[in-house]
């Protein structure tokens, strides 16, 4: 292991880590928005949209992210719509993550007891107010473990975006191996920087799960 070389290329991995975090943040944020909208449509059986959303979920969950990103990057360019790799990566992560988040939120919404909903409406809340103040907070608490797992999943899936020349961690690691033949050093730094990202994220999600569990059950 060449430690001098590791020190020399560490700044490149730091920059790649920031790119990875940028990709993951935007992808997760958009997937949460998509997930909530899709879950509401399915749970409340919005006419003309339910089957469309179900079709999107099946398509998204049953096709690899790499294929989705290739379609955006190479396929759309054939019809004159050219997107850069970063944009394709965000859209791909949001498209894939949205379906998983939709299922997580749907499970949470369906787990809220009808008695809670009826009680909220009986005290004069409108359906929207009941959803905002009573249903959604409970659904979010129930769905937190699944949402957290999905966030970790999407963070790791950013490695796929290297296939469209986005300089995130996997891309830089492959570049170091290809140009300087420093396989051990590149893989070592790759593991270290993924741990730097994922370990605090995993600990925060565990903390959030405990907080929401206490809020829900008073434990």
Short mmCIF file of C-alpha atoms in Angstrom, two decimals:
data_model
loop_
_atom_site.label_atom_id
_atom_site.label_comp_id
_atom_site.label_asym_id
_atom_site.label_seq_id
_atom_site.Cartn_x
_atom_site.Cartn_y
_atom_site.Cartn_z
CA UNK A 1 0.00 0.00 0.00
CA UNK A 2 1.53 3.29 -1.16
CA UNK A 3 0.54 5.80 1.52
CA UNK A 4 2.21 8.72 -0.22
CA UNK A 5 0.11 8.05 -3.28
CA UNK A 6 -3.03 7.77 -1.12
CA UNK A 7 -2.32 11.20 0.35
CA UNK A 8 -1.74 12.68 -3.10
CA UNK A 9 -5.08 11.50 -4.52
CA UNK A 10 -7.17 12.06 -1.39
CA UNK A 11 -8.26 15.57 -2.54
CA UNK A 12 -9.76 14.00 -5.66
CA UNK A 13 -11.76 11.62 -3.50
CA UNK A 14 -12.89 14.48 -1.27
CA UNK A 15 -14.22 16.31 -4.33
CA UNK A 16 -15.86 13.10 -5.54
CA UNK A 17 -17.48 12.66 -2.12
CA UNK A 18 -19.05 16.11 -2.39
CA UNK A 19 -20.37 15.20 -5.83
CA UNK A 20 -21.79 11.94 -4.44
CA UNK A 21 -23.51 13.80 -1.60
CA UNK A 22 -24.93 16.35 -4.04
CA UNK A 23 -26.33 13.60 -6.25
CA UNK A 24 -27.75 11.67 -3.31
CA UNK A 25 -29.30 14.71 -1.63
CA UNK A 26 -31.19 15.85 -4.71
CA UNK A 27 -32.16 12.31 -5.67
CA UNK A 28 -33.48 11.48 -2.19
CA UNK A 29 -35.30 14.81 -1.86
CA UNK A 30 -37.11 14.35 -5.18
CA UNK A 31 -37.85 10.69 -4.43
CA UNK A 32 -39.51 11.70 -1.14
CA UNK A 33 -41.73 14.19 -2.95
CA UNK A 34 -42.63 11.65 -5.64
CA UNK A 35 -43.21 8.99 -3.01
CA UNK A 36 -45.65 11.07 -0.98
CA UNK A 37 -47.65 12.09 -4.06
CA UNK A 38 -47.83 8.53 -5.40
CA UNK A 39 -48.73 7.08 -1.99
CA UNK A 40 -51.59 9.55 -1.57
CA UNK A 41 -52.90 8.77 -5.05
CA UNK A 42 -52.88 5.02 -4.40
CA UNK A 43 -54.17 5.16 -0.82
CA UNK A 44 -57.06 7.48 -1.65
CA UNK A 45 -57.68 5.84 -5.04
CA UNK A 46 -57.58 8.98 -7.15
CA UNK A 47 -59.47 8.20 -10.32
CA UNK A 48 -57.55 8.00 -13.60
CA UNK A 49 -54.21 8.31 -11.78
CA UNK A 50 -54.11 5.16 -9.65
CA UNK A 51 -53.30 2.77 -12.48
CA UNK A 52 -50.79 5.20 -13.94
CA UNK A 53 -48.95 5.39 -10.61
CA UNK A 54 -49.07 1.62 -10.15
CA UNK A 55 -47.62 1.19 -13.64
CA UNK A 56 -44.82 3.64 -12.82
CA UNK A 57 -43.98 1.77 -9.60
CA UNK A 58 -43.83 -1.59 -11.36
CA UNK A 59 -41.71 -0.18 -14.20
CA UNK A 60 -39.33 1.59 -11.84
CA UNK A 61 -38.84 -1.28 -9.39
CA UNK A 62 -38.42 -3.93 -12.06
CA UNK A 63 -35.79 -2.23 -14.21
CA UNK A 64 -32.17 -1.64 -13.16
CA UNK A 65 -31.05 1.91 -12.44
CA UNK A 66 -28.24 1.52 -14.98
CA UNK A 67 -30.75 0.86 -17.76
CA UNK A 68 -32.85 3.84 -16.69
CA UNK A 69 -29.82 6.14 -16.69
CA UNK A 70 -28.62 4.82 -20.07
CA UNK A 71 -32.08 5.47 -21.52
CA UNK A 72 -31.99 9.06 -20.25
CA UNK A 73 -28.40 9.70 -21.35
CA UNK A 74 -28.20 7.84 -24.65
CA UNK A 75 -31.82 7.13 -25.61
CA UNK A 76 -33.23 10.65 -25.27
CA UNK A 77 -30.34 12.09 -27.25
CA UNK A 78 -31.62 10.12 -30.26
CA UNK A 79 -34.75 12.28 -30.30
CA UNK A 80 -32.82 15.51 -29.78
CA UNK A 81 -33.17 15.78 -26.00
CA UNK A 82 -29.65 15.91 -24.62
CA UNK A 83 -29.14 15.80 -20.84
CA UNK A 84 -25.81 15.91 -19.04
CA UNK A 85 -24.75 13.00 -16.86
CA UNK A 86 -25.45 14.80 -13.58
CA UNK A 87 -29.04 15.60 -14.58
CA UNK A 88 -29.59 12.05 -15.79
CA UNK A 89 -28.25 10.75 -12.51
CA UNK A 90 -30.64 12.86 -10.43
CA UNK A 91 -33.63 11.94 -12.59
CA UNK A 92 -32.67 8.26 -12.47
CA UNK A 93 -32.29 8.25 -8.68
CA UNK A 94 -35.57 10.11 -8.23
CA UNK A 95 -37.37 7.80 -10.66
CA UNK A 96 -36.11 4.69 -8.90
CA UNK A 97 -36.32 6.05 -5.37
CA UNK A 98 -39.79 7.50 -5.85
CA UNK A 99 -41.30 4.06 -6.32
CA UNK A 100 -39.67 2.67 -3.17
CA UNK A 101 -40.64 5.73 -1.16
CA UNK A 102 -44.21 5.44 -2.47
CA UNK A 103 -44.50 1.92 -1.10
CA UNK A 104 -43.01 3.00 2.24
CA UNK A 105 -45.43 5.91 2.60
CA UNK A 106 -48.36 3.82 1.39
CA UNK A 107 -47.67 1.26 4.10
CA UNK A 108 -47.55 4.04 6.67
CA UNK A 109 -50.79 5.66 5.50
CA UNK A 110 -52.67 2.38 5.45
CA UNK A 111 -51.44 1.56 8.97
CA UNK A 112 -53.09 4.63 10.51
CA UNK A 113 -56.26 3.42 12.23
CA UNK A 114 -59.64 4.57 10.96
CA UNK A 115 -60.49 5.65 14.48
CA UNK A 116 -57.77 8.30 14.32
CA UNK A 117 -59.15 9.64 11.05
CA UNK A 118 -62.75 9.63 12.27
CA UNK A 119 -61.74 11.39 15.48
CA UNK A 120 -59.90 14.09 13.55
CA UNK A 121 -62.92 14.73 11.32
CA UNK A 122 -65.33 14.65 14.25
CA UNK A 123 -63.61 17.59 15.97
CA UNK A 124 -64.12 19.75 12.90
CA UNK A 125 -60.88 19.31 10.95
CA UNK A 126 -61.16 19.38 7.19
CA UNK A 127 -59.89 16.31 5.31
CA UNK A 128 -56.73 18.22 4.39
CA UNK A 129 -56.15 19.32 8.00
CA UNK A 130 -56.76 15.78 9.23
CA UNK A 131 -54.18 14.51 6.74
CA UNK A 132 -51.63 17.20 7.62
CA UNK A 133 -51.89 17.14 11.40
CA UNK A 134 -53.08 13.62 12.23
CA UNK A 135 -52.64 11.09 9.44
CA UNK A 136 -49.34 12.06 7.83
CA UNK A 137 -47.29 12.47 11.05
CA UNK A 138 -48.35 9.00 12.20
CA UNK A 139 -47.76 7.53 8.76
CA UNK A 140 -44.30 9.06 8.64
CA UNK A 141 -43.43 7.62 12.07
CA UNK A 142 -44.55 4.16 10.94
CA UNK A 143 -42.71 4.42 7.62
CA UNK A 144 -39.46 5.86 9.04
CA UNK A 145 -37.52 2.52 9.05
CA UNK A 146 -38.43 1.85 5.41
CA UNK A 147 -37.69 5.44 4.41
CA UNK A 148 -34.31 5.28 6.11
CA UNK A 149 -33.43 2.02 4.39
CA UNK A 150 -34.40 3.56 1.05
CA UNK A 151 -32.20 6.59 1.70
CA UNK A 152 -29.19 4.35 2.37
CA UNK A 153 -30.05 2.33 -0.73
CA UNK A 154 -30.16 5.44 -2.93
CA UNK A 155 -26.92 6.74 -1.46
CA UNK A 156 -25.16 3.54 -2.50
CA UNK A 157 -26.87 3.54 -5.90
CA UNK A 158 -25.06 6.78 -6.78
CA UNK A 159 -22.14 4.53 -7.75
CA UNK A 160 -24.12 3.53 -10.86
CA UNK A 161 -24.05 7.13 -12.11
CA UNK A 162 -20.33 6.78 -12.81
CA UNK A 163 -21.41 5.00 -16.01
CA UNK A 164 -22.41 8.36 -17.54
CA UNK A 165 -19.14 10.15 -16.68
CA UNK A 166 -20.20 11.87 -13.45
CA UNK A 167 -17.11 12.30 -11.26
CA UNK A 168 -18.50 10.72 -8.09
CA UNK A 169 -16.61 8.24 -5.89
CA UNK A 170 -16.85 5.16 -8.10
CA UNK A 171 -15.86 7.12 -11.21
CA UNK A 172 -12.74 8.53 -9.53
CA UNK A 173 -11.79 5.11 -8.14
CA UNK A 174 -12.04 3.53 -11.59
CA UNK A 175 -10.08 6.44 -13.06
CA UNK A 176 -7.25 5.98 -10.55
CA UNK A 177 -7.13 2.25 -11.27
CA UNK A 178 -7.21 2.78 -15.04
CA UNK A 179 -4.60 5.54 -15.20
CA UNK A 180 -2.16 4.68 -12.41
CA UNK A 181 -2.88 0.97 -11.81
CA UNK A 182 -3.25 1.65 -8.07
CA UNK A 183 -6.04 -0.84 -7.41
CA UNK A 184 -5.43 -1.39 -3.69
CA UNK A 185 -5.08 2.30 -2.94
CA UNK A 186 -8.18 3.23 -4.96
CA UNK A 187 -10.35 0.56 -3.36
CA UNK A 188 -9.08 1.47 0.11
CA UNK A 189 -10.02 5.13 -0.38
CA UNK A 190 -13.35 4.13 -1.91
CA UNK A 191 -14.27 2.07 1.16
CA UNK A 192 -13.06 4.78 3.56
CA UNK A 193 -15.04 7.57 1.93
CA UNK A 194 -18.20 5.49 1.59
CA UNK A 195 -17.91 4.71 5.30
CA UNK A 196 -17.49 8.41 6.04
CA UNK A 197 -20.76 9.05 4.22
CA UNK A 198 -22.84 6.02 5.14
CA UNK A 199 -21.92 5.40 8.78
CA UNK A 200 -23.08 8.80 10.11
CA UNK A 201 -26.15 8.57 7.90
CA UNK A 202 -26.98 5.12 9.26
CA UNK A 203 -26.52 6.32 12.85
CA UNK A 204 -28.75 9.34 12.23
CA UNK A 205 -31.47 7.16 10.73
CA UNK A 206 -31.32 4.85 13.76
CA UNK A 207 -31.63 7.89 16.03
CA UNK A 208 -34.59 9.17 14.00
CA UNK A 209 -36.29 5.78 14.23
CA UNK A 210 -35.95 5.81 18.01
CA UNK A 211 -37.34 9.33 18.24
CA UNK A 212 -40.35 8.58 16.06
CA UNK A 213 -40.96 5.34 17.98
CA UNK A 214 -41.03 7.27 21.25
CA UNK A 215 -43.33 9.88 19.74
CA UNK A 216 -45.71 7.18 18.56
CA UNK A 217 -45.65 4.79 21.50
CA UNK A 218 -44.24 6.91 24.30
CA UNK A 219 -41.46 4.37 24.85
#
